[in-house]
PDB file of N, CA and C in Angstrom:
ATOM      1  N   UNK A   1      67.260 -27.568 -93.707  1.00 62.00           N
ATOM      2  CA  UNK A   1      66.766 -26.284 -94.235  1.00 62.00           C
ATOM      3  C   UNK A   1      67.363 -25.127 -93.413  1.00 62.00           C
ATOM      4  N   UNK A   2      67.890 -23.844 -94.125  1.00 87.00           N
ATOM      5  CA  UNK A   2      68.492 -23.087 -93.294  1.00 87.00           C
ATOM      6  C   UNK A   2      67.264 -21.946 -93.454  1.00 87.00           C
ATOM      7  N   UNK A   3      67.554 -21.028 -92.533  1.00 86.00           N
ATOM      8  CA  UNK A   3      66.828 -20.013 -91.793  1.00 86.00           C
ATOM      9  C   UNK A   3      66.072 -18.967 -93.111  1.00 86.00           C
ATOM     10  N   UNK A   4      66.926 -18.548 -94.106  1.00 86.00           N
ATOM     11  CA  UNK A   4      66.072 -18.504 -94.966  1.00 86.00           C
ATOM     12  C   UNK A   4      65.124 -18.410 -95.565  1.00 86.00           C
ATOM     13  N   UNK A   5      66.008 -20.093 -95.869  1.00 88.00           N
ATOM     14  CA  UNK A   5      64.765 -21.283 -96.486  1.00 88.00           C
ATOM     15  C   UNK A   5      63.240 -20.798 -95.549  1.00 88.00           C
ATOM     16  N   UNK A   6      63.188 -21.524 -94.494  1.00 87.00           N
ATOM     17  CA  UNK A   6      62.120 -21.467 -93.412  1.00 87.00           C
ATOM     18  C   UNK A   6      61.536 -20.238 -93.444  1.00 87.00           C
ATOM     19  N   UNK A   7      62.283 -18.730 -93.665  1.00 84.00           N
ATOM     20  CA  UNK A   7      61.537 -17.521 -93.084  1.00 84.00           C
ATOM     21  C   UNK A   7      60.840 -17.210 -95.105  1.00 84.00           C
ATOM     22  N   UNK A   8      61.778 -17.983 -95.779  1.00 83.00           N
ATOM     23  CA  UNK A   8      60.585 -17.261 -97.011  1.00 83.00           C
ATOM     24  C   UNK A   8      59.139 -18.333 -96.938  1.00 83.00           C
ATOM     25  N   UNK A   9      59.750 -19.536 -96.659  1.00 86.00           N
ATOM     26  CA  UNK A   9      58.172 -20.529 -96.610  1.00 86.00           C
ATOM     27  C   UNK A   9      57.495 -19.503 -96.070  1.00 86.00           C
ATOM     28  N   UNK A  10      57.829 -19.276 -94.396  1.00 82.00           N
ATOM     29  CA  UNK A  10      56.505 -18.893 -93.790  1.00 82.00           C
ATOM     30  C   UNK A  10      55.993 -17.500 -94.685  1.00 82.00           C
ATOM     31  N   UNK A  11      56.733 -16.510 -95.095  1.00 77.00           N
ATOM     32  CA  UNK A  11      56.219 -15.831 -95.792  1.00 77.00           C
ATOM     33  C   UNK A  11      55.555 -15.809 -96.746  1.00 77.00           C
ATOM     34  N   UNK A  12      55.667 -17.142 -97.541  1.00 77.00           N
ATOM     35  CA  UNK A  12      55.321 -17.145 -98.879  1.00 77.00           C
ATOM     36  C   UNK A  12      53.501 -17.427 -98.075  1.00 77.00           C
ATOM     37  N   UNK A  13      53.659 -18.062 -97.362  1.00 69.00           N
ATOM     38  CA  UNK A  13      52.321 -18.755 -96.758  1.00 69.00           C
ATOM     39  C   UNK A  13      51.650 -17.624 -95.753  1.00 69.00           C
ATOM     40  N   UNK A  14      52.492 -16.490 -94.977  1.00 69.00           N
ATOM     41  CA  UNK A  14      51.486 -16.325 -94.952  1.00 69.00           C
ATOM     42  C   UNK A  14      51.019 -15.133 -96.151  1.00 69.00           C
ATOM     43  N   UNK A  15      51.699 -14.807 -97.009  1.00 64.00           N
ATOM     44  CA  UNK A  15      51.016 -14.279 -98.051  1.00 64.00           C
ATOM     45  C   UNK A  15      49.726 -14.437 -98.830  1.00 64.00           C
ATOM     46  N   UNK A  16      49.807 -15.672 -98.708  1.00 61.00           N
ATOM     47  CA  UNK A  16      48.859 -16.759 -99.204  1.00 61.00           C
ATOM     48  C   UNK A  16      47.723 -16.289 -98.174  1.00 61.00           C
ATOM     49  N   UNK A  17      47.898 -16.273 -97.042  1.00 59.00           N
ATOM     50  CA  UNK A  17      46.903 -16.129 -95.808  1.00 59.00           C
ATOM     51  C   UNK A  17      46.244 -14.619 -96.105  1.00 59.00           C
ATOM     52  N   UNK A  18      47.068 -13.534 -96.318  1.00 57.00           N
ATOM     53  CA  UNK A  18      46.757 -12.061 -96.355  1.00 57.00           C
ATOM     54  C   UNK A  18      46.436 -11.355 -97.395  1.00 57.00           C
ATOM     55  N   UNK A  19      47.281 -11.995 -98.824  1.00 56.00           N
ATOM     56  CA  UNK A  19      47.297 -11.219 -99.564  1.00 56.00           C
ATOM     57  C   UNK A  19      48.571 -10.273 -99.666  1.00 56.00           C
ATOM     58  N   UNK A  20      48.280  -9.229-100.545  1.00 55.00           N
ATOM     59  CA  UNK A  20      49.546  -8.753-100.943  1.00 55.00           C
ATOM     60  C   UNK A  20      50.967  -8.157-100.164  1.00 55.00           C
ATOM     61  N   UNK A  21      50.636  -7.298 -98.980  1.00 58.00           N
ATOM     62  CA  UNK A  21      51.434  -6.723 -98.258  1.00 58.00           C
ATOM     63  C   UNK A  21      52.625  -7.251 -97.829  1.00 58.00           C
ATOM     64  N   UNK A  22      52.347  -8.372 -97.852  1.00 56.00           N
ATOM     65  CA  UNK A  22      53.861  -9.365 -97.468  1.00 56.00           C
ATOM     66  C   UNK A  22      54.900  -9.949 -98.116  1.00 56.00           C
ATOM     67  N   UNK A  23      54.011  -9.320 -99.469  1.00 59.00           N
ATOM     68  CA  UNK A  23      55.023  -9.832-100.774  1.00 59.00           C
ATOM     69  C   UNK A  23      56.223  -8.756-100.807  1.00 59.00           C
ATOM     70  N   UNK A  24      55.891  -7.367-100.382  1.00 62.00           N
ATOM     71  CA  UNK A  24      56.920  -7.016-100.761  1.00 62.00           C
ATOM     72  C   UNK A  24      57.800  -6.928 -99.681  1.00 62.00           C
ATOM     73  N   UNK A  25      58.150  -7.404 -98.034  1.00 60.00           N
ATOM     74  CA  UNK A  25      58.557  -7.848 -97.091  1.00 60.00           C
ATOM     75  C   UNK A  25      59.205  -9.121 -97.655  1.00 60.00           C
ATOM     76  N   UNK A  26      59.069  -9.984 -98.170  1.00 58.00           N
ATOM     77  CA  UNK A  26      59.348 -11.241 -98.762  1.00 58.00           C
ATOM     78  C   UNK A  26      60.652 -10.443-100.029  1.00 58.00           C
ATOM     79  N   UNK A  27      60.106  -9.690-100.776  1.00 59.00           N
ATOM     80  CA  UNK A  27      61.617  -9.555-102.087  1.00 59.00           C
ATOM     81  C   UNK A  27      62.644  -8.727-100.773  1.00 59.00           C
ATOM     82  N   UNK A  28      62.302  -7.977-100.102  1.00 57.00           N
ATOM     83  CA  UNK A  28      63.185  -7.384 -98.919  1.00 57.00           C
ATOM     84  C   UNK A  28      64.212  -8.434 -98.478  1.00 57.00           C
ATOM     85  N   UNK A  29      63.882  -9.299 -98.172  1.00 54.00           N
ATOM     86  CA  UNK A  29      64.126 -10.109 -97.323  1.00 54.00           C
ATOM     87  C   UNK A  29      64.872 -11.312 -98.237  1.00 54.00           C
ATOM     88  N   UNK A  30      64.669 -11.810 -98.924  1.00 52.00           N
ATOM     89  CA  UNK A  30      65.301 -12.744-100.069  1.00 52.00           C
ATOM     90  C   UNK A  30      65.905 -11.471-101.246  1.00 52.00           C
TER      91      UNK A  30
END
């Protein structure tokens, strides 16, 4: 798995954890 891969998991999760704010850090980012 490349770096990515790994940094949207953790994002996707902790989105999951917080709620919305990280979603849009996450389309930034991918």
């Amino acid at each position: 798995m490349n770096f990515l891969q790994s940094l949207g998991r953790e994002l996707r999760c902790r989105r999951l954890s917080h709620g919305a704010p990280l979603d849009e850090a996450h389309h930034l980012v991918l």
